[in-house]
Short mmCIF file of C-alpha atoms (C1' of nucleotides) in Angstrom, two decimals:
data_model
loop_
_atom_site.label_atom_id
_atom_site.label_comp_id
_atom_site.label_asym_id
_atom_site.label_seq_id
_atom_site.Cartn_x
_atom_site.Cartn_y
_atom_site.Cartn_z
CA MET A 26 3.26 58.57 -21.60
CA GLN A 27 4.42 54.96 -21.39
CA ARG A 28 2.70 52.49 -23.69
CA THR A 29 0.99 49.50 -22.09
CA LEU A 30 0.87 46.16 -23.86
CA VAL A 31 -2.57 44.68 -24.46
CA LYS A 32 -1.45 41.55 -22.64
CA ASP A 33 -0.71 43.51 -19.47
CA ALA A 34 -3.85 45.61 -19.76
CA LEU A 35 -5.98 42.47 -20.06
CA ASN A 36 -4.33 41.06 -16.94
CA SER A 37 -5.00 44.22 -14.95
CA THR A 38 -6.33 43.64 -11.46
CA GLY A 39 -8.33 46.86 -11.42
CA PRO A 40 -9.47 49.82 -13.51
CA ILE A 41 -6.84 52.29 -14.68
CA ASP A 42 -7.45 56.02 -15.08
CA THR A 43 -5.19 56.61 -18.03
CA ILE A 44 -3.64 54.02 -20.26
CA LEU A 45 -1.92 54.20 -23.65
CA LEU A 46 -2.40 51.34 -26.11
CA GLN A 47 -0.92 51.10 -29.58
CA GLY A 48 -1.51 48.40 -32.13
CA TRP A 49 -3.41 47.31 -35.21
CA VAL A 50 -7.15 47.26 -35.83
CA ARG A 51 -8.54 43.76 -36.18
CA THR A 52 -12.19 44.71 -36.66
CA ARG A 53 -14.35 47.75 -36.22
CA ARG A 54 -18.07 47.82 -35.53
CA ASP A 55 -19.77 51.18 -35.82
CA ALA A 56 -22.83 52.14 -33.84
CA LYS A 57 -24.65 55.43 -34.11
CA ALA A 58 -23.23 56.97 -30.96
CA PHE A 59 -19.84 55.19 -30.84
CA SER A 60 -17.58 52.59 -32.44
CA PHE A 61 -16.08 49.36 -31.18
CA ILE A 62 -12.51 48.71 -32.24
CA GLU A 63 -10.64 45.52 -31.49
CA LEU A 64 -7.01 46.43 -31.07
CA ASN A 65 -4.27 43.80 -31.21
CA ASP A 66 -0.58 44.48 -30.60
CA GLY A 67 0.77 40.95 -30.86
CA SER A 68 1.64 40.75 -27.18
CA CYS A 69 -0.96 38.03 -26.85
CA LEU A 70 -3.68 36.31 -28.78
CA LYS A 71 -6.53 38.44 -27.49
CA GLY A 72 -7.17 42.02 -28.42
CA MET A 73 -8.48 44.90 -26.37
CA GLN A 74 -11.93 46.26 -27.10
CA VAL A 75 -11.73 50.02 -27.50
CA ILE A 76 -14.81 52.24 -27.46
CA VAL A 77 -14.63 55.56 -29.23
CA ASP A 78 -17.59 57.83 -28.48
CA ALA A 79 -18.98 59.82 -31.40
CA THR A 80 -18.85 63.00 -29.32
CA LEU A 81 -15.05 62.75 -29.05
CA PRO A 82 -13.16 65.44 -30.98
CA ASP A 83 -10.99 62.66 -32.49
CA TYR A 84 -14.00 60.65 -33.66
CA ALA A 85 -13.49 61.63 -37.29
CA ALA A 86 -10.35 59.50 -37.31
CA VAL A 87 -12.34 56.36 -36.59
CA ASN A 88 -13.58 56.41 -40.15
CA ARG A 89 -10.00 55.81 -41.29
CA ALA A 90 -9.35 53.03 -38.76
CA ASN A 91 -10.00 50.13 -41.09
CA THR A 92 -8.94 46.55 -40.46
CA GLY A 93 -5.14 46.54 -40.51
CA ALA A 94 -4.64 50.21 -39.66
CA SER A 95 -2.26 51.11 -36.85
CA VAL A 96 -3.74 53.23 -34.10
CA SER A 97 -2.83 54.90 -30.84
CA VAL A 98 -5.42 55.11 -28.10
CA ARG A 99 -5.29 56.89 -24.75
CA GLY A 100 -8.16 56.36 -22.36
CA LYS A 101 -9.60 54.68 -19.30
CA LEU A 102 -9.42 50.95 -18.63
CA VAL A 103 -12.83 49.99 -17.24
CA GLU A 104 -14.83 46.85 -16.67
CA SER A 105 -16.72 45.96 -19.81
CA LYS A 106 -20.46 46.40 -19.91
CA GLY A 107 -20.74 43.77 -22.62
CA GLY A 108 -20.11 40.08 -22.37
CA GLY A 109 -17.07 38.46 -23.94
CA GLN A 110 -14.34 40.43 -22.24
CA LYS A 111 -13.49 41.59 -18.76
CA TRP A 112 -11.83 44.89 -19.61
CA GLU A 113 -12.28 47.51 -22.27
CA VAL A 114 -10.84 50.94 -22.95
CA ILE A 115 -12.95 54.08 -23.24
CA ALA A 116 -10.95 56.26 -25.58
CA GLU A 117 -10.16 59.86 -24.70
CA THR A 118 -7.80 60.48 -27.57
CA PHE A 119 -7.70 58.38 -30.71
CA ALA A 120 -5.28 58.64 -33.62
CA VAL A 121 -4.66 56.62 -36.76
CA LEU A 122 -0.89 56.32 -37.26
CA GLY A 123 -0.95 54.35 -40.49
CA GLU A 124 -4.03 53.76 -42.57
CA ALA A 125 -4.65 50.41 -44.25
CA ASP A 126 -6.03 50.47 -47.76
CA THR A 127 -9.27 48.60 -48.22
CA ASP A 128 -7.38 45.98 -50.20
CA TYR A 129 -5.66 44.82 -47.00
CA PRO A 130 -5.46 41.09 -47.70
CA LEU A 131 -6.03 39.81 -44.18
CA GLN A 132 -9.76 39.52 -43.87
CA LYS A 133 -11.79 38.63 -40.85
CA LYS A 134 -12.75 35.35 -42.41
CA GLY A 135 -11.18 32.04 -43.41
CA HIS A 136 -7.88 32.03 -45.24
CA THR A 137 -6.03 28.97 -46.37
CA MET A 138 -2.51 28.38 -45.11
CA GLU A 139 -1.37 28.39 -48.75
CA PHE A 140 -2.68 31.91 -49.27
CA LEU A 141 -1.16 33.15 -46.03
CA ARG A 142 2.23 31.78 -47.09
CA GLU A 143 2.08 34.11 -50.08
CA ILE A 144 1.69 37.08 -47.76
CA ALA A 145 4.41 36.11 -45.31
CA HIS A 146 4.94 39.81 -44.60
CA LEU A 147 1.40 40.16 -43.22
CA ARG A 148 0.58 36.76 -41.81
CA PRO A 149 2.20 37.38 -38.40
CA ARG A 150 -0.73 39.74 -37.82
CA SER A 151 -3.18 36.85 -37.98
CA ASN A 152 -4.24 35.03 -34.83
CA LEU A 153 -2.71 31.76 -35.91
CA PHE A 154 0.68 33.04 -36.99
CA GLY A 155 0.95 35.47 -34.12
CA ALA A 156 0.51 32.48 -31.84
CA VAL A 157 2.95 30.29 -33.79
CA PHE A 158 5.72 32.86 -33.62
CA ARG A 159 5.18 33.73 -29.99
CA VAL A 160 5.51 30.01 -29.23
CA ARG A 161 8.56 29.79 -31.48
CA SER A 162 10.23 32.55 -29.49
CA ARG A 163 9.41 30.93 -26.19
CA LEU A 164 10.52 27.50 -27.41
CA ALA A 165 13.92 28.91 -28.36
CA TYR A 166 14.20 30.44 -24.91
CA ALA A 167 13.27 27.11 -23.30
CA VAL A 168 15.97 25.35 -25.32
CA HIS A 169 18.63 27.60 -23.84
CA GLN A 170 17.10 27.41 -20.41
CA PHE A 171 17.15 23.61 -20.40
CA PHE A 172 20.82 23.40 -21.29
CA GLN A 173 21.99 26.34 -19.24
CA GLU A 174 20.29 24.88 -16.15
CA ARG A 175 22.28 21.69 -16.74
CA ASN A 176 25.68 23.35 -17.18
CA PHE A 177 25.85 22.99 -20.93
CA HIS A 178 27.80 25.61 -22.85
CA TYR A 179 26.42 27.17 -25.99
CA VAL A 180 28.84 26.79 -28.92
CA HIS A 181 28.56 28.72 -32.17
CA THR A 182 29.61 26.34 -34.90
CA PRO A 183 30.40 27.76 -38.33
CA ILE A 184 27.72 28.35 -40.93
CA VAL A 185 30.18 28.40 -43.80
CA THR A 186 32.19 25.21 -43.82
CA ALA A 187 34.67 23.40 -46.00
CA SER A 188 33.89 19.91 -44.74
CA ASP A 189 30.86 18.14 -46.02
CA ALA A 190 30.37 16.94 -42.45
CA GLU A 191 28.76 13.54 -42.48
CA GLY A 192 27.30 13.42 -45.92
CA ALA A 193 24.10 14.47 -44.20
CA GLY A 194 22.71 15.76 -47.45
CA ASP A 195 23.34 17.83 -50.53
CA MET A 196 24.98 21.13 -49.68
CA PHE A 197 24.61 24.69 -50.88
CA ARG A 198 27.77 26.00 -52.42
CA VAL A 199 29.24 29.25 -51.11
CA THR A 200 31.42 31.10 -53.58
CA THR A 201 32.47 34.52 -54.78
CA LEU A 202 33.78 33.22 -58.10
CA ASP A 203 32.36 34.79 -61.24
CA LEU A 204 30.02 32.05 -62.37
CA ALA A 205 29.97 33.31 -65.93
CA ASN A 206 33.73 33.36 -66.15
CA PRO A 207 35.39 31.33 -63.36
CA PRO A 208 39.16 31.00 -63.07
CA LYS A 209 40.43 27.74 -64.53
CA THR A 210 43.35 25.47 -63.76
CA GLU A 211 45.69 24.23 -66.48
CA ASN A 212 43.39 21.19 -66.88
CA GLY A 213 40.50 23.49 -67.65
CA GLU A 214 38.70 22.76 -64.39
CA ILE A 215 37.38 25.47 -62.10
CA ASP A 216 40.22 26.61 -59.83
CA ASN A 217 38.77 26.54 -56.34
CA ALA A 218 42.05 27.77 -54.91
CA GLU A 219 41.09 31.13 -56.39
CA ASP A 220 37.82 31.20 -54.44
CA PHE A 221 37.29 33.41 -51.40
CA PHE A 222 38.40 30.85 -48.82
CA GLY A 223 40.96 29.21 -51.08
CA LYS A 224 38.87 26.04 -51.30
CA LYS A 225 35.37 24.81 -51.97
CA THR A 226 32.99 25.96 -49.25
CA PHE A 227 29.39 25.22 -48.38
CA LEU A 228 26.61 26.12 -45.98
CA THR A 229 26.66 23.78 -43.03
CA VAL A 230 24.42 20.74 -42.82
CA SER A 231 25.28 20.09 -39.18
CA GLY A 232 27.44 21.52 -36.43
CA GLN A 233 27.99 18.14 -34.88
CA LEU A 234 31.63 17.49 -35.73
CA GLU A 235 32.61 20.92 -34.46
CA ALA A 236 30.45 20.44 -31.37
CA GLU A 237 32.38 17.26 -30.65
CA ILE A 238 35.55 19.34 -30.53
CA PHE A 239 34.05 21.50 -27.82
CA ALA A 240 32.53 18.58 -25.92
CA CYS A 241 36.06 17.21 -25.72
CA ALA A 242 37.05 20.38 -23.90
CA LEU A 243 34.02 21.84 -22.09
CA SER A 244 32.33 18.46 -21.47
CA ASN A 245 28.73 19.49 -22.06
CA VAL A 246 27.90 21.69 -25.02
CA TYR A 247 25.08 22.42 -27.41
CA THR A 248 24.67 24.24 -30.67
CA PHE A 249 21.51 25.98 -31.79
CA GLY A 250 21.58 27.55 -35.21
CA PRO A 251 20.55 27.41 -38.83
CA THR A 252 21.41 24.46 -41.04
CA PHE A 253 20.99 24.08 -44.77
CA ARG A 254 20.12 21.13 -46.97
CA ALA A 255 19.96 21.43 -50.73
CA GLU A 256 17.71 18.37 -51.05
CA ASN A 257 14.89 18.65 -53.55
CA SER A 258 12.35 17.67 -50.92
CA HIS A 259 8.67 18.43 -51.38
CA THR A 260 7.11 17.39 -48.11
CA SER A 261 5.37 19.07 -45.20
CA ARG A 262 8.29 18.38 -42.85
CA HIS A 263 11.39 19.37 -44.84
CA ALA A 264 12.84 22.83 -45.38
CA SER A 265 16.03 23.90 -47.10
CA GLU A 266 16.90 26.17 -44.17
CA PHE A 267 15.98 25.06 -40.68
CA TRP A 268 17.23 25.38 -37.15
CA MET A 269 18.74 22.51 -35.29
CA ILE A 270 19.76 21.93 -31.70
CA GLU A 271 22.70 19.61 -31.26
CA PRO A 272 23.87 18.76 -27.75
CA GLU A 273 27.15 16.88 -27.42
CA VAL A 274 28.14 15.29 -24.12
CA ALA A 275 31.52 13.91 -23.11
CA PHE A 276 31.68 10.86 -20.84
CA CYS A 277 28.24 9.82 -22.02
CA ASP A 278 26.99 6.67 -23.71
CA LEU A 279 23.90 5.89 -25.79
CA GLN A 280 21.81 5.29 -22.69
CA GLY A 281 22.65 8.73 -21.35
CA ASP A 282 22.00 10.21 -24.76
CA MET A 283 18.50 8.73 -24.91
CA ASP A 284 17.81 9.89 -21.36
CA LEU A 285 18.88 13.42 -22.26
CA ALA A 286 16.72 13.43 -25.41
CA GLU A 287 13.66 12.31 -23.49
CA ASP A 288 14.20 14.82 -20.68
CA PHE A 289 14.74 17.57 -23.24
CA VAL A 290 11.58 16.91 -25.24
CA LYS A 291 9.48 16.68 -22.10
CA TYR A 292 11.01 19.85 -20.67
CA LEU A 293 10.17 21.79 -23.82
CA ILE A 294 6.59 20.55 -23.90
CA ARG A 295 6.09 21.33 -20.22
CA ASP A 296 7.52 24.83 -20.60
CA ILE A 297 5.30 25.70 -23.58
CA ARG A 298 2.31 24.12 -21.87
CA GLU A 299 2.81 26.49 -18.95
CA GLN A 300 4.14 29.61 -20.64
CA CYS A 301 2.00 29.68 -23.79
CA ALA A 302 -1.27 28.36 -22.42
CA GLY A 303 -3.45 30.86 -24.29
CA ASP A 304 -1.82 30.22 -27.63
CA LEU A 305 -1.96 26.44 -27.16
CA GLU A 306 -5.65 26.68 -26.38
CA PHE A 307 -6.10 28.46 -29.67
CA PHE A 308 -4.23 25.70 -31.53
CA SER A 309 -6.29 23.00 -29.87
CA LYS A 310 -9.44 24.79 -30.90
CA PHE A 311 -8.63 25.68 -34.49
CA VAL A 312 -5.67 23.57 -35.61
CA ASP A 313 -5.62 20.22 -33.85
CA LYS A 314 -8.39 19.18 -31.47
CA ASP A 315 -6.29 16.46 -29.82
CA LEU A 316 -3.26 18.68 -29.23
CA LEU A 317 -3.55 19.23 -25.48
CA THR A 318 -4.43 15.64 -24.65
CA ARG A 319 -1.53 14.42 -26.75
CA LEU A 320 0.95 16.79 -25.15
CA ASP A 321 -0.21 15.88 -21.65
CA PHE A 322 -0.06 12.20 -22.52
CA VAL A 323 3.52 12.59 -23.71
CA LEU A 324 4.45 14.36 -20.49
CA GLU A 325 3.00 11.66 -18.28
CA LYS A 326 4.27 8.51 -19.96
CA PRO A 327 7.88 7.34 -20.24
CA PHE A 328 8.93 7.00 -23.85
CA VAL A 329 9.20 3.48 -25.16
CA ARG A 330 12.69 2.23 -26.06
CA CYS A 331 12.96 -0.41 -28.68
CA SER A 332 16.01 -1.77 -30.48
CA TYR A 333 16.05 -1.72 -34.26
CA THR A 334 16.04 -5.53 -34.24
CA GLU A 335 12.97 -5.64 -32.00
CA ALA A 336 11.31 -3.02 -34.21
CA VAL A 337 11.87 -5.15 -37.29
CA GLU A 338 10.31 -8.13 -35.50
CA ILE A 339 7.29 -6.06 -34.47
CA LEU A 340 6.83 -4.85 -38.05
CA GLU A 341 7.20 -8.34 -39.47
CA GLN A 342 4.63 -9.72 -37.03
CA SER A 343 2.20 -6.82 -37.43
CA GLY A 344 0.20 -8.59 -40.13
CA LYS A 345 0.30 -5.41 -42.16
CA THR A 346 1.16 -5.26 -45.81
CA TRP A 347 3.90 -2.72 -46.33
CA GLU A 348 4.54 -0.63 -49.36
CA HIS A 349 8.23 -1.01 -48.58
CA PRO A 350 9.21 -4.47 -47.39
CA VAL A 351 10.65 -4.91 -43.92
CA ALA A 352 14.01 -6.62 -43.68
CA TRP A 353 16.82 -6.50 -41.16
CA GLY A 354 19.47 -4.23 -42.64
CA ASP A 355 17.10 -1.90 -44.46
CA ASN A 356 16.20 1.53 -43.21
CA LEU A 357 12.88 1.94 -41.46
CA GLN A 358 10.52 3.75 -43.81
CA SER A 359 8.06 6.46 -42.86
CA GLU A 360 5.19 3.99 -42.85
CA HIS A 361 7.13 1.74 -40.44
CA GLU A 362 8.05 4.55 -38.11
CA ARG A 363 4.48 5.80 -38.13
CA TYR A 364 3.15 2.36 -37.32
CA LEU A 365 5.50 1.98 -34.37
CA THR A 366 4.72 5.32 -32.75
CA GLU A 367 1.10 5.81 -33.80
CA GLU A 368 -0.38 2.32 -33.82
CA HIS A 369 1.80 -0.18 -32.00
CA PHE A 370 3.13 1.77 -29.02
CA LYS A 371 0.87 4.82 -29.36
CA CYS A 372 3.49 7.06 -27.75
CA PRO A 373 6.94 8.47 -28.51
CA VAL A 374 9.41 5.70 -29.27
CA THR A 375 13.19 5.71 -29.23
CA VAL A 376 14.59 3.15 -31.66
CA TYR A 377 18.27 2.34 -31.08
CA ASN A 378 21.13 0.17 -32.36
CA TYR A 379 20.70 0.41 -36.11
CA PRO A 380 22.56 -1.63 -38.72
CA ARG A 381 26.05 -0.26 -39.18
CA ALA A 382 25.89 -0.17 -42.96
CA ILE A 383 23.00 2.30 -43.16
CA LYS A 384 24.26 4.77 -40.56
CA ALA A 385 26.93 7.46 -40.49
CA PHE A 386 30.62 6.71 -40.20
CA TYR A 387 31.08 8.37 -36.80
CA MET A 388 28.58 6.22 -34.93
CA ARG A 389 30.02 3.84 -32.36
CA GLN A 390 30.20 0.19 -33.31
CA THR A 391 28.33 -2.07 -30.93
CA ASP A 392 30.61 -4.67 -29.35
CA GLY A 393 29.80 -8.37 -29.61
CA CYS A 394 27.39 -8.31 -32.55
CA ALA A 395 26.53 -11.53 -34.35
CA PRO A 396 28.20 -11.74 -37.76
CA GLY A 397 26.08 -10.02 -40.40
CA ARG A 398 24.18 -8.21 -37.67
CA GLU A 399 26.67 -5.45 -36.91
CA THR A 400 25.02 -2.40 -35.39
CA VAL A 401 26.02 1.07 -34.23
CA ALA A 402 24.90 3.02 -31.18
CA ALA A 403 22.43 5.20 -33.06
CA MET A 404 19.01 6.30 -31.91
CA ASP A 405 15.99 7.99 -33.45
CA LEU A 406 13.15 9.47 -31.45
CA LEU A 407 9.83 9.05 -33.24
CA VAL A 408 6.71 10.96 -32.25
CA PRO A 409 3.13 10.49 -33.41
CA GLY A 410 2.10 12.74 -36.27
CA ILE A 411 5.57 13.83 -37.30
CA GLY A 412 7.82 10.81 -37.20
CA GLU A 413 11.51 11.39 -36.64
CA ILE A 414 12.13 14.41 -34.48
CA ILE A 415 15.55 13.51 -33.10
CA GLY A 416 18.44 11.56 -34.54
CA GLY A 417 21.52 10.87 -32.44
CA SER A 418 24.25 8.46 -31.51
CA GLN A 419 27.13 7.62 -29.29
CA ARG A 420 30.20 8.61 -31.30
CA GLU A 421 33.03 6.27 -32.11
CA GLU A 422 35.83 7.27 -29.75
CA ARG A 423 38.29 4.49 -30.75
CA LEU A 424 40.67 5.64 -33.46
CA ASP A 425 40.99 2.31 -35.27
CA LYS A 426 37.24 1.71 -35.32
CA LEU A 427 36.59 5.24 -36.52
CA LYS A 428 39.05 4.77 -39.36
CA ALA A 429 37.33 1.49 -40.23
CA GLY A 430 34.00 3.33 -40.31
CA MET A 431 35.43 5.94 -42.64
CA ALA A 432 36.78 3.24 -44.92
CA LEU A 433 33.37 1.55 -44.97
CA HIS A 434 31.80 4.84 -46.12
CA HIS A 435 34.62 5.60 -48.58
CA LEU A 436 35.68 8.79 -46.82
CA ASP A 437 39.13 10.29 -47.17
CA GLU A 438 40.89 10.48 -43.79
CA LYS A 439 42.79 13.56 -44.92
CA ASN A 440 39.60 15.64 -44.87
CA TYR A 441 38.93 14.66 -41.26
CA TRP A 442 42.41 15.04 -39.79
CA TRP A 443 41.23 17.26 -36.95
CA TYR A 444 38.30 14.96 -36.21
CA LEU A 445 40.69 12.01 -35.98
CA ASP A 446 42.99 14.03 -33.72
CA LEU A 447 40.22 14.10 -31.10
CA ARG A 448 40.67 10.31 -30.87
CA ARG A 449 44.43 10.64 -30.62
CA TYR A 450 44.53 13.08 -27.74
CA GLY A 451 42.45 12.28 -24.69
CA SER A 452 39.58 10.58 -26.46
CA VAL A 453 36.50 9.93 -24.35
CA PRO A 454 33.18 8.21 -24.89
CA HIS A 455 30.73 10.85 -25.98
CA ALA A 456 27.30 11.14 -27.48
CA GLY A 457 24.85 13.66 -28.86
CA PHE A 458 21.82 14.19 -31.02
CA GLY A 459 20.12 16.64 -33.33
CA LEU A 460 16.63 17.97 -32.70
CA GLY A 461 14.83 19.68 -35.56
CA PHE A 462 13.59 22.90 -33.99
CA GLU A 463 10.78 23.36 -36.48
CA ARG A 464 9.65 19.77 -36.11
CA MET A 465 9.46 20.25 -32.37
CA LEU A 466 7.46 23.40 -32.97
CA MET A 467 5.08 21.48 -35.23
CA PHE A 468 4.62 18.88 -32.52
CA VAL A 469 3.95 21.48 -29.86
CA THR A 470 1.54 23.61 -31.92
CA GLY A 471 -0.14 20.91 -34.02
CA VAL A 472 0.65 22.93 -37.16
CA ALA A 473 0.97 20.36 -39.93
CA ASN A 474 3.35 22.07 -42.37
CA ILE A 475 6.91 23.11 -41.59
CA ARG A 476 6.47 26.16 -43.86
CA ASP A 477 4.02 27.52 -41.32
CA VAL A 478 6.31 27.45 -38.31
CA ILE A 479 9.20 29.29 -40.02
CA PRO A 480 8.86 33.05 -40.41
CA PHE A 481 10.18 32.97 -43.96
CA ALA A 482 10.44 29.42 -45.19
CA ARG A 483 13.02 28.35 -47.73
CA THR A 484 11.93 25.37 -49.79
CA PRO A 485 12.95 24.37 -53.31
CA GLY A 486 11.93 27.16 -55.65
CA THR A 487 10.78 29.52 -52.91
CA ALA A 488 12.68 32.40 -51.32
CA GLU A 489 10.41 35.39 -51.93
CA PHE A 490 10.75 37.05 -48.54
"C1'" U B 241 13.39 13.28 -58.25
"C1'" G B 242 8.82 9.88 -58.75
"C1'" C B 243 3.42 9.38 -58.23
"C1'" C B 244 -1.23 12.00 -57.26
"C1'" C B 245 -4.61 16.42 -56.67
"C1'" G B 246 -5.63 21.44 -57.82
"C1'" G B 247 -5.48 26.68 -60.48
"C1'" U B 248 -12.81 30.43 -62.01
"C1'" A B 249 -13.97 37.83 -58.48
"C1'" G B 250 -9.45 40.50 -53.28
"C1'" C B 251 -10.47 35.59 -50.27
"C1'" U B 252 -13.18 30.60 -49.92
"C1'" C B 253 -15.46 27.87 -53.53
"C1'" A B 254 -19.70 26.08 -56.97
"C1'" G B 255 -20.57 25.55 -62.27
"C1'" U B 256 -21.19 24.83 -67.74
"C1'" G B 257 -19.17 22.74 -75.25
"C1'" G B 258 -23.52 28.29 -76.44
"C1'" C B 259 -24.64 35.98 -72.24
"C1'" A B 260 -19.75 33.90 -65.82
"C1'" G B 261 -22.24 32.23 -60.28
"C1'" A B 262 -22.60 32.16 -54.54
"C1'" G B 263 -20.77 33.42 -49.66
"C1'" C B 264 -17.34 36.61 -47.43
"C1'" A B 265 -14.35 41.09 -48.22
"C1'" G B 266 -14.92 46.22 -50.60
"C1'" G B 267 -18.74 50.46 -51.56
"C1'" U B 268 -23.65 52.96 -50.23
"C1'" G B 269 -27.61 53.23 -46.78
"C1'" A B 270 -30.21 51.54 -42.32
"C1'" C B 271 -29.94 49.56 -37.44
"C1'" U B 272 -27.71 48.02 -32.99
"C1'" G B 273 -23.36 47.49 -25.99
"C1'" U B 274 -21.36 45.16 -30.60
"C1'" U B 275 -18.18 40.33 -30.38
"C1'" A B 276 -15.93 36.95 -37.61
"C1'" A B 277 -22.53 42.02 -35.50
"C1'" U B 278 -27.18 42.26 -38.47
"C1'" C B 279 -30.42 43.87 -42.75
"C1'" A B 280 -31.05 46.07 -47.82
"C1'" C B 281 -28.76 47.57 -52.20
"C1'" U B 282 -24.16 47.44 -54.97
"C1'" U B 283 -18.92 47.51 -57.52
"C1'" G B 284 -15.86 43.61 -59.02
"C1'" G B 285 -13.64 38.38 -64.06
"C1'" U B 286 -7.29 37.66 -69.26
"C1'" C B 287 -12.07 31.22 -65.85
"C1'" G B 288 -3.07 30.10 -64.76
"C1'" C B 289 -0.27 30.53 -69.81
"C1'" U B 290 0.48 28.83 -74.90
"C1'" G B 291 -1.18 25.98 -78.74
"C1'" G B 292 -4.78 22.33 -80.76
"C1'" U B 293 -9.90 20.13 -81.70
"C1'" U B 294 -14.69 22.73 -82.69
"C1'" C B 295 -19.43 26.91 -86.04
"C1'" G B 296 -18.30 28.11 -80.91
"C1'" A B 297 -13.58 26.28 -75.43
"C1'" U B 298 -13.54 28.61 -68.84
"C1'" C B 299 -15.23 23.40 -69.94
"C1'" C B 300 -12.29 18.51 -74.35
"C1'" C B 301 -6.78 17.45 -75.76
"C1'" A B 302 -1.31 18.56 -75.49
"C1'" G B 303 2.75 21.23 -73.58
"C1'" C B 304 4.35 24.63 -70.00
"C1'" C B 305 4.00 27.56 -65.35
"C1'" C B 306 2.37 27.87 -60.31
"C1'" G B 307 0.38 25.76 -55.61
"C1'" G B 308 -0.47 21.46 -52.59
"C1'" G B 309 -0.27 16.13 -50.89
"C1'" C B 310 2.38 11.49 -50.52
"C1'" A B 311 7.09 8.82 -51.17
"C1'" G B 312 12.49 9.04 -51.11
"C1'" C B 313 16.46 12.01 -48.51
"C1'" C B 314 16.48 13.70 -43.17
"C1'" A B 315 15.89 17.01 -38.53
#
RNA sequence: UGCCCGGUAGCUCAGUGGCAGAGCAGGUGACUGUUAAUCACUUGGUCGCUGGUUCGAUCCCAGCCCGGGCAGCCA
């Protein structure tokens, strides 16, 4: 007999004579003549109430159906006599497939997120994490849907790379050399030519440069994959391994880039709002009371756009005392970004045209800047509660300017020969951005810590699962 | 990496320089179309580790380990 998912059974339009449900026991309440069992199979937040009558030949098994046990139930789907649920299942056969010892750590009552992180192998069975990871799955689907609907092509950029990309952060080394006894050159230095790839290799920090290659061939592309940063960051919004979405668009300028970013973020929110309504309701009840109003607000209002120079003026005139001083030429600090999006504009803000000196070498120099006020066509999208969720730019398509940018950042042209070639052969204006997938997921669910939106989070010192 | 907070029962936490506490979970029994059921009884401790101060340390001090927050780095 075909198994029915709890989700489908709960959505049934009428009673069903025989139905097979399989899942895990959330709670059991025994009465004299029968037992109530709440069965959850992860297909949705809610479970199905199962009633096992004491006269049933299988009733002895109920005793072993503790919280956490896996069970298989065949029976009738009928309208519930009790309040609290529309449908329930009257069991005809009942079997425990896998018992759960009484030390099953997931209790029916309050756990801290910190404790649940330590049982990452069991936490998906909790209401909260079940919901988080269903939303994560749907959000990934929506990412592809957004780009595929717009004729973007999905490019798989390498995970192991020899280029340190943009200096986006410290990198994890990839090697097969014997660390205890590495081959040495005549100078006594480690001989990287002997390594697996014949040179030093790392885990990628960004697929952007490779995505640019494909944008300069397929026009509209995006990457969506894992990225790695070996930064010793201890914050609620940084992970050593995270997923990033990086669209790259040929024949596109900064304006188009900002438009795309705004459309993208709104599309994702709208999709989750519609497709994961039950899970979002749960988050708004137990995680973040303002979640739904904030998401709806973001959908309705156009994002504010504000140049870096204007932002600096706003911060200077705010009357606030800053822990980090505000000055044109310095990076905006977290407290500044938070003020802009949470207090001043009270909505998502795209800040653009940042000082050239503090941004990456590949960003396009703005023409006609006042001396000492040189900027590049960079943009950051800031959202309330999280801060930076997107960072992007129009790329420098002019060979001489790109070389100047590399010189400014003390980069060796030899390492970027293929990147420079893109400007030699049919160069076009192009732009793109990176969206932190987990940060978007935090925004959409209201979950405050990035470790709780990744199935198995990697942070400094932690890789248990 | 810097600053700050925490570590006591399986979980969430209280507490004290002098016999280690509660709620929940677990166990036993009762009761009930129950809803994180309810009621009664009950098991359960290396008070993070190491050292120091003290007649006596879970409590005070130092070092270390672990968890968390904020900042920097960024997505």
